[in-house]
Coordinates of C-alpha atoms in Angstrom, one line a residue:
M295 CA 0.0 0.0 0.0
P296 CA 1.3 3.5 -0.8
I297 CA 2.2 5.8 2.1
R298 CA -0.3 8.6 1.9
T299 CA 1.7 11.8 2.7
L300 CA 0.7 15.4 3.5
I301 CA 3.0 18.4 3.3
V302 CA 2.5 21.3 5.7
D303 CA 4.6 24.5 5.5
D304 CA 3.7 28.1 5.2
E305 CA 6.6 28.8 2.7
P306 CA 5.7 27.9 -0.9
L307 CA 9.4 27.2 -1.7
A308 CA 9.7 24.8 1.2
R309 CA 6.6 22.9 0.0
R310 CA 8.0 22.8 -3.5
R311 CA 11.3 21.3 -2.2
L312 CA 9.5 18.6 -0.2
R313 CA 7.3 17.7 -3.3
A314 CA 10.4 17.4 -5.4
F315 CA 12.1 15.1 -2.9
L316 CA 9.0 13.0 -2.4
R317 CA 8.0 12.4 -6.1
P318 CA 10.9 9.9 -6.9
E319 CA 9.9 7.7 -3.8
P320 CA 8.0 4.8 -5.3
D321 CA 5.8 4.0 -2.3
I322 CA 4.9 7.6 -1.5
E323 CA 1.6 9.1 -2.5
I324 CA 1.3 12.9 -2.0
A325 CA -2.2 13.3 -0.7
G326 CA -2.1 17.1 -0.5
E327 CA -0.3 20.1 0.9
C328 CA -1.3 22.9 3.3
G329 CA 0.1 26.4 3.9
N330 CA -1.1 26.9 7.5
G331 CA -2.1 25.1 10.6
E332 CA -5.9 25.4 10.2
E333 CA -5.7 23.9 6.7
A334 CA -3.5 21.1 8.1
V335 CA -5.9 20.1 10.8
A336 CA -8.8 20.0 8.3
A337 CA -6.8 18.0 5.8
I338 CA -5.5 15.5 8.3
R339 CA -9.1 14.9 9.6
K340 CA -10.4 14.5 6.1
L341 CA -7.6 12.7 4.2
R342 CA -6.3 10.5 7.1
P343 CA -2.6 10.5 5.8
D344 CA -0.1 8.0 7.1
L345 CA 2.7 10.5 7.2
V346 CA 2.9 14.3 7.6
F347 CA 5.9 16.6 7.0
L348 CA 4.9 19.3 9.5
D349 CA 6.6 22.7 9.8
I350 CA 6.7 23.9 13.4
Q351 CA 7.1 27.7 13.0
M352 CA 4.0 28.9 11.2
P353 CA 2.1 32.1 12.0
G354 CA -1.3 31.6 13.7
M355 CA -1.7 27.9 14.5
D356 CA 1.9 26.5 14.7
G357 CA 2.9 22.8 14.3
F358 CA 2.5 22.0 18.0
A359 CA -1.0 23.5 18.0
V360 CA -1.8 21.3 15.0
L361 CA -0.9 18.2 16.9
A362 CA -2.8 19.3 20.0
A363 CA -6.0 19.7 17.8
L364 CA -5.8 16.2 16.4
D365 CA -7.7 13.2 17.6
A366 CA -5.0 11.0 19.2
R367 CA -6.7 7.9 17.9
H368 CA -6.0 8.9 14.3
M369 CA -2.6 10.5 14.8
P370 CA -0.4 10.1 11.6
L371 CA 3.3 9.7 11.8
I372 CA 5.0 13.1 12.0
V373 CA 8.3 14.2 10.5
F374 CA 9.0 17.7 11.8
V375 CA 10.4 20.3 9.5
T376 CA 12.0 22.9 11.9
A377 CA 14.5 25.7 12.3
H378 CA 14.5 25.2 16.1
D379 CA 17.6 25.4 18.1
Q380 CA 19.7 22.4 19.3
Y381 CA 17.7 22.1 22.6
A382 CA 14.5 21.3 20.7
V383 CA 16.3 18.9 18.3
Q384 CA 17.6 17.0 21.3
A385 CA 14.1 16.7 22.7
F386 CA 13.0 15.2 19.3
E387 CA 15.8 12.7 19.4
Q388 CA 15.2 11.6 23.0
R389 CA 11.6 10.7 22.0
A390 CA 12.6 9.0 18.7
L391 CA 10.6 11.5 16.7
D392 CA 12.2 12.4 13.4
Y393 CA 12.9 15.9 12.1
L394 CA 14.4 17.8 9.2
L395 CA 16.4 20.8 10.3
K396 CA 16.3 23.5 7.8
P397 CA 18.1 23.8 5.4
F398 CA 18.2 20.0 4.8
G399 CA 19.6 18.0 1.8
K400 CA 18.3 15.1 -0.2
K401 CA 20.3 12.5 1.7
R402 CA 19.0 13.6 5.1
F403 CA 15.5 13.7 3.6
Q404 CA 15.8 10.1 2.3
D405 CA 17.0 9.0 5.8
A406 CA 13.8 10.5 7.3
V407 CA 11.6 8.7 4.8
S408 CA 13.4 5.4 5.5
R409 CA 12.8 5.8 9.2
A410 CA 9.1 6.6 8.6
R411 CA 8.8 3.4 6.5
E412 CA 10.3 1.4 9.3
R413 CA 8.0 2.9 12.0
L414 CA 4.9 2.5 9.9
A415 CA 5.7 -1.1 9.3
G416 CA 6.9 -2.0 12.8
P417 CA 5.5 -2.2 16.4
E418 CA 6.9 1.3 17.2
A419 CA 4.0 2.9 15.3
G420 CA 1.6 2.0 18.1
D421 CA 3.3 4.1 20.8
F422 CA 3.7 7.2 18.6
R423 CA 0.8 9.0 20.5
E424 CA 2.8 8.9 23.8
R425 CA 5.9 10.2 22.1
V426 CA 4.0 13.1 20.6
A427 CA 2.5 13.9 24.1
G428 CA 6.0 13.8 25.6
L429 CA 7.3 16.2 23.0
L430 CA 4.4 18.6 23.5
R431 CA 5.1 18.6 27.3
A432 CA 8.8 19.1 26.8
V433 CA 9.1 21.6 24.0
A434 CA 5.7 23.3 23.5
G435 CA 5.1 24.2 27.1
P436 CA 3.8 27.7 27.9
K437 CA 6.4 30.4 27.4
T438 CA 6.9 32.3 30.7
H439 CA 8.8 35.4 29.5
L440 CA 9.0 37.5 26.3
V441 CA 12.1 39.6 25.5
V442 CA 10.9 42.9 23.9
K443 CA 13.4 45.2 22.3
T444 CA 12.3 48.8 22.6
A445 CA 14.0 52.2 22.6
G446 CA 17.5 50.8 22.5
R447 CA 16.9 48.4 25.5
A448 CA 15.5 44.9 26.1
V449 CA 12.6 44.5 28.4
L450 CA 11.8 41.1 29.9
L451 CA 8.0 40.7 30.3
Q452 CA 6.2 37.9 32.0
T453 CA 3.8 36.5 29.5
A454 CA 1.2 36.0 32.3
R455 CA 1.1 39.9 32.7
I456 CA 0.5 40.5 29.0
E457 CA -3.2 41.2 28.4
W458 CA -3.3 42.1 24.7
L459 CA -1.3 43.3 21.8
E460 CA -2.1 45.6 18.9
A461 CA -0.4 46.3 15.6
E462 CA 0.6 50.0 15.0
G463 CA 2.2 50.4 11.6
D464 CA 5.5 48.6 11.6
Y465 CA 5.3 48.3 15.4
V466 CA 3.4 46.2 18.0
R467 CA 2.1 47.8 21.2
I468 CA 2.1 45.3 24.1
H469 CA -0.2 46.0 27.0
A470 CA 0.9 44.4 30.3
G471 CA -1.1 46.0 33.1
R472 CA 0.1 49.6 33.5
E473 CA 3.2 48.9 31.4
V474 CA 2.9 49.5 27.7
C475 CA 5.8 48.6 25.3
L476 CA 6.2 49.5 21.7
T477 CA 8.5 47.2 19.7
L478 CA 9.6 47.1 16.1
Q479 CA 8.4 43.7 15.2
T480 CA 5.6 42.2 13.0
M481 CA 2.5 40.7 14.5
N482 CA 3.4 37.4 12.9
R483 CA 6.8 37.3 14.6
I484 CA 5.3 38.2 18.0
E485 CA 2.6 35.6 17.5
T486 CA 5.2 32.9 16.8
E487 CA 7.2 34.0 19.8
L488 CA 4.3 33.7 22.1
G489 CA 3.2 30.3 20.8
S490 CA -0.2 28.8 20.9
G491 CA -2.5 28.3 23.9
R492 CA -2.9 31.3 26.2
F493 CA -2.5 33.9 23.4
V494 CA -4.9 34.0 20.4
R495 CA -5.0 36.2 17.4
I496 CA -8.6 37.6 17.1
H497 CA -8.0 40.1 14.3
R498 CA -5.2 40.7 11.8
S499 CA -4.0 43.5 14.2
T500 CA -4.9 42.1 17.6
I501 CA -3.8 39.3 19.9
V502 CA -5.4 38.7 23.3
N503 CA -4.5 36.7 26.4
V504 CA -7.6 34.5 26.7
E505 CA -7.2 34.5 30.5
C506 CA -7.9 38.3 30.5
I507 CA -11.3 38.0 28.7
K508 CA -14.3 39.1 30.7
E509 CA -17.1 39.2 28.2
I510 CA -17.9 38.4 24.6
H511 CA -20.8 39.9 22.8
P512 CA -21.9 39.3 19.1
L513 CA -22.1 42.1 16.6
P514 CA -24.1 42.2 13.3
G515 CA -22.3 40.5 10.5
G516 CA -20.6 37.8 12.5
D517 CA -18.0 39.8 14.4
H518 CA -17.9 40.0 18.2
V519 CA -16.8 42.6 20.7
I520 CA -14.5 41.3 23.5
T521 CA -14.3 43.1 26.9
L522 CA -11.1 42.5 28.8
R523 CA -10.8 42.6 32.6
D524 CA -9.6 46.2 32.5
L525 CA -12.7 47.0 30.4
T526 CA -10.7 47.5 27.2
Q527 CA -12.8 46.5 24.2
V528 CA -11.4 44.8 21.1
T529 CA -13.0 43.3 18.1
L530 CA -13.1 39.6 17.3
S531 CA -13.2 39.3 13.5
R532 CA -15.4 36.5 12.2
G533 CA -12.4 35.2 10.2
Y534 CA -10.5 34.5 13.4
R535 CA -13.4 33.2 15.5
D536 CA -12.5 29.5 15.1
R537 CA -9.1 30.2 16.7
L538 CA -10.7 31.6 19.8
E539 CA -13.3 28.8 19.9
H540 CA -10.5 26.3 19.7
A541 CA -8.6 28.0 22.6
L542 CA -11.8 28.2 24.7
G543 CA -13.0 24.7 23.8
Q544 CA -16.5 25.8 22.9
K545 CA -18.5 27.5 20.2
L546 CA -19.5 31.2 20.5

């Protein structure tokens, strides 16, 4: 039987490279490809691939959030595609999870495919769920601090104190209680730094700490207004509603 394979990466060139490496493999069937985490979750649920090449650092729903959203009973084998540092790579190795560290070559890619074949065919495939759970606990745990460079200095903020973030031109304004920091970074970069879980993007220019939400009220047209604990009001765009529903574990 062919190994049904899904490619997930937000970079078109990276997806093209994976496709080019996969096509000569006689037992690989490319079932599809996705450019973000939301598409990946939907495709995995629908296509039920045997193997997924999964990028970790994607804006919005990253690779760890994709795994957390999947039904553990139907978890495919995952080969991580990552630019993470050596600490994370060691965590993958300790749990026998394979990875491709960008930039990777054809030989390293072929080694990963060979290992995937062995795991799919052997008894190891059955305990993959626990290895994934261990990885999530070790690597994707909640980030406790965020280093913010602003006005020629670096400010160390506890993520628990951050209530919400807003885009302001080429800057991001971070609201942490009475402290407000303006940093020259993109929303996508900040979103990746914070990771998934506590912080959710609710609008193209707004990220909120879900633990600071007090009330949510619907608006005409499918949007919602969110009131935070300090009574600040921000808009939940209907295009981002599913992200908040996923974080809260319930429909709005």
